[in-house]
mmCIF file of C-alpha atoms in Angstrom:
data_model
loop_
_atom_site.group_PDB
_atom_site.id
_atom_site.type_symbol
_atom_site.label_atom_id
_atom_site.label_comp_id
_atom_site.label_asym_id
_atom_site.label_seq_id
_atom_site.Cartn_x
_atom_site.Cartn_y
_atom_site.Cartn_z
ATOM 1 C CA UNK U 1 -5.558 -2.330 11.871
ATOM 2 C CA UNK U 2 -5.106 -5.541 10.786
ATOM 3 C CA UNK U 3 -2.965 -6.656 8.923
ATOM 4 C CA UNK U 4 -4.774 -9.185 7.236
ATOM 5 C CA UNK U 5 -3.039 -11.392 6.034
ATOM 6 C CA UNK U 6 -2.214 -14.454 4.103
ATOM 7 C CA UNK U 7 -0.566 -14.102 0.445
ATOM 8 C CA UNK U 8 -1.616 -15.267 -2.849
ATOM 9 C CA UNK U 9 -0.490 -15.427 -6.285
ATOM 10 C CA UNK U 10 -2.062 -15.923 -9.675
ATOM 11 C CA UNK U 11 -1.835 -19.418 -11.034
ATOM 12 C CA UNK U 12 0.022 -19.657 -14.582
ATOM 13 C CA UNK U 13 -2.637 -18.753 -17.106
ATOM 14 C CA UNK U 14 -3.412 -22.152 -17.959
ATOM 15 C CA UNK U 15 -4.522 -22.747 -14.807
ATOM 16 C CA UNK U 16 -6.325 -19.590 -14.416
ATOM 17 C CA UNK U 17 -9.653 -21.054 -14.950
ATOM 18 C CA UNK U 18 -9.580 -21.939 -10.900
ATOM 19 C CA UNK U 19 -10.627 -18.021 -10.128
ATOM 20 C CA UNK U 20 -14.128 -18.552 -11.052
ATOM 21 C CA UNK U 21 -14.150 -21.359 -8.878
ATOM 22 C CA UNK U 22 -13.080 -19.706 -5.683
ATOM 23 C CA UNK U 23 -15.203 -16.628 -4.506
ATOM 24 C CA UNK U 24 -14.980 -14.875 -1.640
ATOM 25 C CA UNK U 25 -16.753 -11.337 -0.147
ATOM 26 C CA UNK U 26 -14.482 -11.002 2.188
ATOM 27 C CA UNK U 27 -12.293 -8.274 2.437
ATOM 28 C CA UNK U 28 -9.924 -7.435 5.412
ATOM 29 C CA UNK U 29 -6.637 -7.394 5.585
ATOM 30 C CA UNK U 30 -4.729 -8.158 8.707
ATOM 31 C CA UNK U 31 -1.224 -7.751 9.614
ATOM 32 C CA UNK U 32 1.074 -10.311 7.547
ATOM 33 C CA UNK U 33 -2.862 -10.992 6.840
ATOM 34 C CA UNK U 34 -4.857 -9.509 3.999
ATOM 35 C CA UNK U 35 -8.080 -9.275 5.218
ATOM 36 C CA UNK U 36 -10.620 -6.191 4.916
ATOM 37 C CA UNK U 37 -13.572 -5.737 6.801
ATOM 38 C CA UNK U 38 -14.791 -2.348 6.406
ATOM 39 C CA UNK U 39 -17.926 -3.298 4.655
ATOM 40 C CA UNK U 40 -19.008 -5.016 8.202
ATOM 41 C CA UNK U 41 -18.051 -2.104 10.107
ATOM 42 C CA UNK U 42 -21.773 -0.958 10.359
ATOM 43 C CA UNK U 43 -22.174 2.357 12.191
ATOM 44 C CA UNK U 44 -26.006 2.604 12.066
ATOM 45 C CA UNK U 45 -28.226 2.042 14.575
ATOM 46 C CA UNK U 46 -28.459 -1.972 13.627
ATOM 47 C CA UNK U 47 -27.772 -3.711 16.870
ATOM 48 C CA UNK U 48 -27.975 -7.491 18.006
ATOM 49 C CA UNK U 49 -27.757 -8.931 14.756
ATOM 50 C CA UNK U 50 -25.580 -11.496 12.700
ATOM 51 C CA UNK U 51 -24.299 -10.763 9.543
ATOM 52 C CA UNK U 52 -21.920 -12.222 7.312
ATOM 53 C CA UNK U 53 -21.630 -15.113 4.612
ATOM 54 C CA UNK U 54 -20.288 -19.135 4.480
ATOM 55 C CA UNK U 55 -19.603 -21.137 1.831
ATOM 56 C CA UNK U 56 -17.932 -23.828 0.392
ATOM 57 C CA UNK U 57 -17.132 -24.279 -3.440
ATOM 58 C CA UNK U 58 -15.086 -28.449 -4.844
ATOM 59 C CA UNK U 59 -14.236 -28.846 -7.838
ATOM 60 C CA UNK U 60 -12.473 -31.607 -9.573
ATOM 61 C CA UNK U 61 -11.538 -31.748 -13.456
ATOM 62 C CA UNK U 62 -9.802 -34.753 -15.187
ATOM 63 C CA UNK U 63 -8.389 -34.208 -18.894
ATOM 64 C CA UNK U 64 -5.012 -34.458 -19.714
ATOM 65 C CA UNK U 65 -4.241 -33.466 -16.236
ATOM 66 C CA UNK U 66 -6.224 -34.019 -12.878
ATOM 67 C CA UNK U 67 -7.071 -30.267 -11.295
ATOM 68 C CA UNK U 68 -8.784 -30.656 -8.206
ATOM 69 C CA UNK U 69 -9.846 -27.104 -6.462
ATOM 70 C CA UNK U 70 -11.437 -26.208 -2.821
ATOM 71 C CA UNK U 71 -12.368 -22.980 -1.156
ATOM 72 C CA UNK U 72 -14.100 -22.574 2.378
ATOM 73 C CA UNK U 73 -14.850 -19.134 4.329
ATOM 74 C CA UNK U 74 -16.829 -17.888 6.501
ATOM 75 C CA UNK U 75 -17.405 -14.168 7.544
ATOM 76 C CA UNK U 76 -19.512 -13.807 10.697
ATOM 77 C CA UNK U 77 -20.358 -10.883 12.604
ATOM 78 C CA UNK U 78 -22.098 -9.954 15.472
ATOM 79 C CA UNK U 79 -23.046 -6.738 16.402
ATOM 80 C CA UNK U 80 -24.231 -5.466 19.857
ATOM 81 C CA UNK U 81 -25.222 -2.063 21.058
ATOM 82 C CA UNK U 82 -21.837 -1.077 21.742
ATOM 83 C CA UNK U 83 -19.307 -3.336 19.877
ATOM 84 C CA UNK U 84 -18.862 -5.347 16.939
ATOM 85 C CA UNK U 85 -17.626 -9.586 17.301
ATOM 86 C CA UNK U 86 -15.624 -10.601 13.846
ATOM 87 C CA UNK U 87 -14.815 -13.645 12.847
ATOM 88 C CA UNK U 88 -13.307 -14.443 8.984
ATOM 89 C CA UNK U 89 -11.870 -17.409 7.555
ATOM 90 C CA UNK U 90 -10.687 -18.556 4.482
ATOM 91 C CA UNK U 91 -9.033 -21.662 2.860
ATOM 92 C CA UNK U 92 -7.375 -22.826 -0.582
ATOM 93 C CA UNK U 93 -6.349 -25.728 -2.018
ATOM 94 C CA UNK U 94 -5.231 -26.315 -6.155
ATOM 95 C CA UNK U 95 -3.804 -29.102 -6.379
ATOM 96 C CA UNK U 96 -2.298 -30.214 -9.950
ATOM 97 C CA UNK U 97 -1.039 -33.893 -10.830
ATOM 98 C CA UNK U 98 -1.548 -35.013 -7.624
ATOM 99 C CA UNK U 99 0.838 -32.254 -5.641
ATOM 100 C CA UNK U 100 -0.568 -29.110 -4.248
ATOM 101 C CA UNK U 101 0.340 -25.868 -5.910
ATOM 102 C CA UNK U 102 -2.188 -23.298 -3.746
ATOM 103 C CA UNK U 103 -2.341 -24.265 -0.429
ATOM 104 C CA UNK U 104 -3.471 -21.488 2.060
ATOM 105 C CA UNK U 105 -5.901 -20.219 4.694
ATOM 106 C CA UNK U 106 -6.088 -18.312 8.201
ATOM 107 C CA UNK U 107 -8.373 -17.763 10.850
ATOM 108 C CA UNK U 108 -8.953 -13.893 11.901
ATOM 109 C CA UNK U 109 -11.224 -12.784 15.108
ATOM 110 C CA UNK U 110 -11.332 -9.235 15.594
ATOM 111 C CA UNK U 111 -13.218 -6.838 18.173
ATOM 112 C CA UNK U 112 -14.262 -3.723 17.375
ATOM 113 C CA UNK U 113 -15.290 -1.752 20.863
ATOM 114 C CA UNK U 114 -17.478 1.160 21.030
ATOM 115 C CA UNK U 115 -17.516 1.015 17.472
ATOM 116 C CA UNK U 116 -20.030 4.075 17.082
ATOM 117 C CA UNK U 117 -17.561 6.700 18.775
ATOM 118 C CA UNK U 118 -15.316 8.637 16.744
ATOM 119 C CA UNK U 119 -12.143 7.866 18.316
ATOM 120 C CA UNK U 120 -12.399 3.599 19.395
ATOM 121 C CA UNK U 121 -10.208 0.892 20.081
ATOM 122 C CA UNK U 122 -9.535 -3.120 18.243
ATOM 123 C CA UNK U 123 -7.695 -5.752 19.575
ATOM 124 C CA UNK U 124 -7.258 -9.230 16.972
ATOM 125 C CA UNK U 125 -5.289 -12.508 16.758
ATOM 126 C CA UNK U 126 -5.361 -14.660 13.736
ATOM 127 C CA UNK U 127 -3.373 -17.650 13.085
ATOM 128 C CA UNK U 128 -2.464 -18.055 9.298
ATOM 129 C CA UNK U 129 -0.554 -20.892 6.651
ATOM 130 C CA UNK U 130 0.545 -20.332 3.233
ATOM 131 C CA UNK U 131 2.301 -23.202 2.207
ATOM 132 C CA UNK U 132 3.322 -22.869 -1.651
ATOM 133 C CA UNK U 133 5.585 -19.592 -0.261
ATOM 134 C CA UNK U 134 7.114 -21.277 2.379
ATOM 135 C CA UNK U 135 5.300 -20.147 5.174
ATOM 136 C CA UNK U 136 4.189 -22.912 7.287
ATOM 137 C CA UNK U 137 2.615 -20.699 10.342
ATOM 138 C CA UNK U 138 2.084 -16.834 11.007
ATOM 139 C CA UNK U 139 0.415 -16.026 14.464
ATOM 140 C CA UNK U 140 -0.033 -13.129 15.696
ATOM 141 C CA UNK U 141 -1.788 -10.531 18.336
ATOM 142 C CA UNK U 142 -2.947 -7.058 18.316
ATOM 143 C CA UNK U 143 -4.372 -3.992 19.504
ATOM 144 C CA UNK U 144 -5.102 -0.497 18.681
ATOM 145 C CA UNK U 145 -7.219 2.714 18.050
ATOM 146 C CA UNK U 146 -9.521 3.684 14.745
ATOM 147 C CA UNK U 147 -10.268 7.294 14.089
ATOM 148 C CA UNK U 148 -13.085 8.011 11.906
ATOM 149 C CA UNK U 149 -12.105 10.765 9.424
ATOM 150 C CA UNK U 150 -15.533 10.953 7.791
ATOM 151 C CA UNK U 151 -18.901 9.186 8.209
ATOM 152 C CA UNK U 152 -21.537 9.683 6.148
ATOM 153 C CA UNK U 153 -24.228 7.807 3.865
ATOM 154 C CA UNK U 154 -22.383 7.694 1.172
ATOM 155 C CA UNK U 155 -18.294 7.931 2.269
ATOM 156 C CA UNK U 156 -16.735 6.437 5.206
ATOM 157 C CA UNK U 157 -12.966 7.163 5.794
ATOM 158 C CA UNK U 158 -10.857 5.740 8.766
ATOM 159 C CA UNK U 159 -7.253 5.395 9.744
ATOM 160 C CA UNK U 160 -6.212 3.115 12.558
ATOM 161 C CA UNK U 161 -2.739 3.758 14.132
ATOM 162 C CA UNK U 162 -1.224 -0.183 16.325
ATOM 163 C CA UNK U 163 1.147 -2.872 17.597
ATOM 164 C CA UNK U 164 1.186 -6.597 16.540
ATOM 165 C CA UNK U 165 2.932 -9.403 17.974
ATOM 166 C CA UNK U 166 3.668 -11.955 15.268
ATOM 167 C CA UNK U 167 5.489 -14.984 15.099
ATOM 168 C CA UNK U 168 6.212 -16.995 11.775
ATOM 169 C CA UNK U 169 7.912 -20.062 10.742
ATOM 170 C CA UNK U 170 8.924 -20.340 7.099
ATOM 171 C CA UNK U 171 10.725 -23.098 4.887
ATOM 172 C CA UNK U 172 11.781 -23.266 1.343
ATOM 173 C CA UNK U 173 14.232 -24.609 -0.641
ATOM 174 C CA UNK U 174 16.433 -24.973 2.229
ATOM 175 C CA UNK U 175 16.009 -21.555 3.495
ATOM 176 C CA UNK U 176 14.427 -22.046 6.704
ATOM 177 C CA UNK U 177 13.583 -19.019 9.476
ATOM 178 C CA UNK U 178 11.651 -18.774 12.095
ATOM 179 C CA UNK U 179 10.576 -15.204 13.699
ATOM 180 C CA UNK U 180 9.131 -13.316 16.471
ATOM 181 C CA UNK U 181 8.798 -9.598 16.646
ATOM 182 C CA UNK U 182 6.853 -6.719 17.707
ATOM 183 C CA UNK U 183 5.513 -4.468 14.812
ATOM 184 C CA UNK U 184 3.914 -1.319 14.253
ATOM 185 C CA UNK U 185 0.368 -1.664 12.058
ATOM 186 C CA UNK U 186 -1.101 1.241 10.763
ATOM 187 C CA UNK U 187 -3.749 1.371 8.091
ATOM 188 C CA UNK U 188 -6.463 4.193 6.072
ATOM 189 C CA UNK U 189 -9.601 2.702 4.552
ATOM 190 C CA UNK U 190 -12.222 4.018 2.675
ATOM 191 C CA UNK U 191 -16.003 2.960 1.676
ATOM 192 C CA UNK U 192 -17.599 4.313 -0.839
ATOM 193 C CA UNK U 193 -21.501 3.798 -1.478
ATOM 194 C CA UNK U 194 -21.337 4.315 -5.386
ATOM 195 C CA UNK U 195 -25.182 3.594 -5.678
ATOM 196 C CA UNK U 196 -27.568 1.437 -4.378
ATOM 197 C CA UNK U 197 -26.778 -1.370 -5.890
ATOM 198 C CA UNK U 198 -22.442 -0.790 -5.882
ATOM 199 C CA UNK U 199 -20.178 -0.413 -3.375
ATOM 200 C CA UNK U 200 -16.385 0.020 -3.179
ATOM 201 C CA UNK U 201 -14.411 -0.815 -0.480
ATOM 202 C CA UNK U 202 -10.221 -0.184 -0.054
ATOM 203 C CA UNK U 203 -8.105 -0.444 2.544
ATOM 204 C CA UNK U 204 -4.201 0.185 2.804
ATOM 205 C CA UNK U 205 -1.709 -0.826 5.720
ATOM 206 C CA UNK U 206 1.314 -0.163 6.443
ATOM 207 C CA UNK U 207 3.395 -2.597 9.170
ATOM 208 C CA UNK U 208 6.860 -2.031 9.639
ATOM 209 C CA UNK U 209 9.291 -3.733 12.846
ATOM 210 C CA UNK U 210 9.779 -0.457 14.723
ATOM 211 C CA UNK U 211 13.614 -0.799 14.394
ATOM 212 C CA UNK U 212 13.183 -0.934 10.742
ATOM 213 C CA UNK U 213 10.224 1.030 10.414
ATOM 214 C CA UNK U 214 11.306 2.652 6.688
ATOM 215 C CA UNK U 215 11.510 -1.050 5.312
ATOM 216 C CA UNK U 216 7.952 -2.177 5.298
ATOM 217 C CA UNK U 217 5.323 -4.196 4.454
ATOM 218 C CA UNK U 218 2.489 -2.224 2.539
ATOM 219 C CA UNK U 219 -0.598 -4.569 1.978
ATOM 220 C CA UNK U 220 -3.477 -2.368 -0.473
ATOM 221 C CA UNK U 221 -6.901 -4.340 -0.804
ATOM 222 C CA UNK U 222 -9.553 -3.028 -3.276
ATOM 223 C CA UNK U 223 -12.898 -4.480 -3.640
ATOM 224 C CA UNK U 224 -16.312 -3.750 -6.072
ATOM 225 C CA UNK U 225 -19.286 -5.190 -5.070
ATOM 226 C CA UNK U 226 -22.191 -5.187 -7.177
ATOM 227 C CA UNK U 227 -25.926 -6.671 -5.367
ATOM 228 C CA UNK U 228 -27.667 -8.748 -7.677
ATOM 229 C CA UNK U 229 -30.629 -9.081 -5.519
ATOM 230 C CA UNK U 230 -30.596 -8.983 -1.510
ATOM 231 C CA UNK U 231 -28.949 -11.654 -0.670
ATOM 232 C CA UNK U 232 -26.038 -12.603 -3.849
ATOM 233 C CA UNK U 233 -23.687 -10.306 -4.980
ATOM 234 C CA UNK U 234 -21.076 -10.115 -7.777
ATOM 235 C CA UNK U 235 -17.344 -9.027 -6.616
ATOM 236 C CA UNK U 236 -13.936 -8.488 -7.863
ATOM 237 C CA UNK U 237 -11.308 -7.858 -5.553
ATOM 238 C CA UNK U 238 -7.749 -7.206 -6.187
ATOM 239 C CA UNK U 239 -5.008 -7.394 -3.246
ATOM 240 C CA UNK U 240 -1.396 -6.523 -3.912
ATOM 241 C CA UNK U 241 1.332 -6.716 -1.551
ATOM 242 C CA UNK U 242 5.033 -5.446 -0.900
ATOM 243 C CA UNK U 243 7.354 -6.609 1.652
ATOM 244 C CA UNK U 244 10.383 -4.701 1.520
ATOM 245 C CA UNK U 245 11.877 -7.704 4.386
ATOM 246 C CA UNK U 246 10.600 -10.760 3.555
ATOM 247 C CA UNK U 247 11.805 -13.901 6.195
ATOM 248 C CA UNK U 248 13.339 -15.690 3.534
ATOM 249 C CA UNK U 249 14.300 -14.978 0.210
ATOM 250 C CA UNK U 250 10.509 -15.014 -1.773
ATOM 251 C CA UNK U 251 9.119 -12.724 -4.089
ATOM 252 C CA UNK U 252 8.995 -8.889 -2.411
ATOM 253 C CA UNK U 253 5.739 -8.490 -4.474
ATOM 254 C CA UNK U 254 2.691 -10.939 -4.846
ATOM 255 C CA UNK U 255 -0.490 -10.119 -6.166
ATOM 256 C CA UNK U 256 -4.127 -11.542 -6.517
ATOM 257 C CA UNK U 257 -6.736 -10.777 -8.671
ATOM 258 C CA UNK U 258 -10.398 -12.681 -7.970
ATOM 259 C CA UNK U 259 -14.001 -12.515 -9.217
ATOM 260 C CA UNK U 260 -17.301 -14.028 -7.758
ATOM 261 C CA UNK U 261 -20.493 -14.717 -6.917
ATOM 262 C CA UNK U 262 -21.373 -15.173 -3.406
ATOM 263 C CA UNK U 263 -24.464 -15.450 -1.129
ATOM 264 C CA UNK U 264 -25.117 -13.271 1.829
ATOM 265 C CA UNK U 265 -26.999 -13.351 5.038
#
């Protein structure tokens, strides 16, 4: 039920060398958000612990052209007896000759309560940017219920049925909009443990303005994660999105593709 979540796009292959450069775990997608957190979603008996990852990855590479890259996160969570505390960040920069050609990041918080019980409830905000589409703020606010289909060792399916409030503000090229509606978020997600040292994680949403709810936006985030040892990990994630009514006139389809190595805690 989120419905994370911001939107990225693959650099021209030239410039492709930046992916190795910016790695993330994360995975949660959030409503206009892409952000998927069902690997966090722990249903054992672990209790008053943190969990998560931060890091921070510059680079800066001067040959014909000056390529300067930067990637922050952070993906923190807190679990108590009863209810799980999320917090996930993320933020990119690429910038090329001096003028930036990725620029994007949000800010996601998320509770999860009674997050043992079969049938429990979320409520989220997150405040998002994603400049080199146009869209120069997305807030929004949430709430809504997560059923667990199936829980075991090995497989964990859920589907989460909710309402967003979002707001947006969007410029480009002289097409400029600005946005506030109520929409209906709805997502399935699925974890599967493939062995003891893989794990694949996907999540699908579906968000849609309740007066248009056959036009929507369908966000699908996969995610392989392979442990090298306990705490780094290799992962490949691959996010694609659809927005059947974008603000302004932008690409109905954007994609991502992104490999790395990351340290967790």
């Amino acid at each position: 039920m989120f419905t994370p979540a911001y939107l990225r796009r693959i650099i021209p292959s030239s410039r492709q060398f930046y992916g190795l450069c910016i790695s993330f775990l994360i995975c949660f997608s959030a409503s206009g958000q892409i952000l998927n957190i069902e690997k966090d979603r722990i249903d054992s008996d672990t209790a008053n612990v943190w969990l998560g990852n931060i890091g921070l990855t510059f680079n800066t590479r001067s040959q014909q052209v000056q390529v300067l890259t930067f990637n922050a996160f952070s993906n923190v969570v807190y679990l108590s007896r009863k209810h799980s505390y999320i917090f996930i960040s993320n933020n990119n920069l690429i910038r090329i000759k001096g003028q930036d050609v990725i620029s994007d990041g949000y800010g996601h918080f998320r509770i999860h309560f009674l997050r043992r019980k079969k049938l429990s409830a979320e409520t989220f905000a997150q405040a998002q940017y994603d400049e080199s589409r146009g869209m120069h703020e997305r807030e929004l606010a949430g709430a809504g219920i997560r059923y667990h289909i199936h829980h075991s060792d090995q497989l964990n399916l859920a589907a989460g049925l909710g309402a967003m409030y979002e707001h947006e503000r969007w410029a480009l090229e002289g097409n400029d909009s600005t946005t506030s509606v109520v929409k209906s978020t709805n997502y399935f997600s699925l974890h599967w443990k493939i062995s003891k040292h893989a794990e694949f994680n996907f999540i699908n949403y579906y968000q849609a303005r309740f007066s248009a709810f056959f036009h929507p936006r369908i966000i699908s985030d996969a995610s392989l994660i392979i442990s090298i040892n306990r705490h780094f990990a290799f992962t490949t994630r691959f996010v694609a999105t659809y927005d059947a009514l974008p603000v302004i006139p932008v690409n109905k389809y954007v994609y991502s593709l992104t490999n790395g190595l990351v340290f967790r805690f």
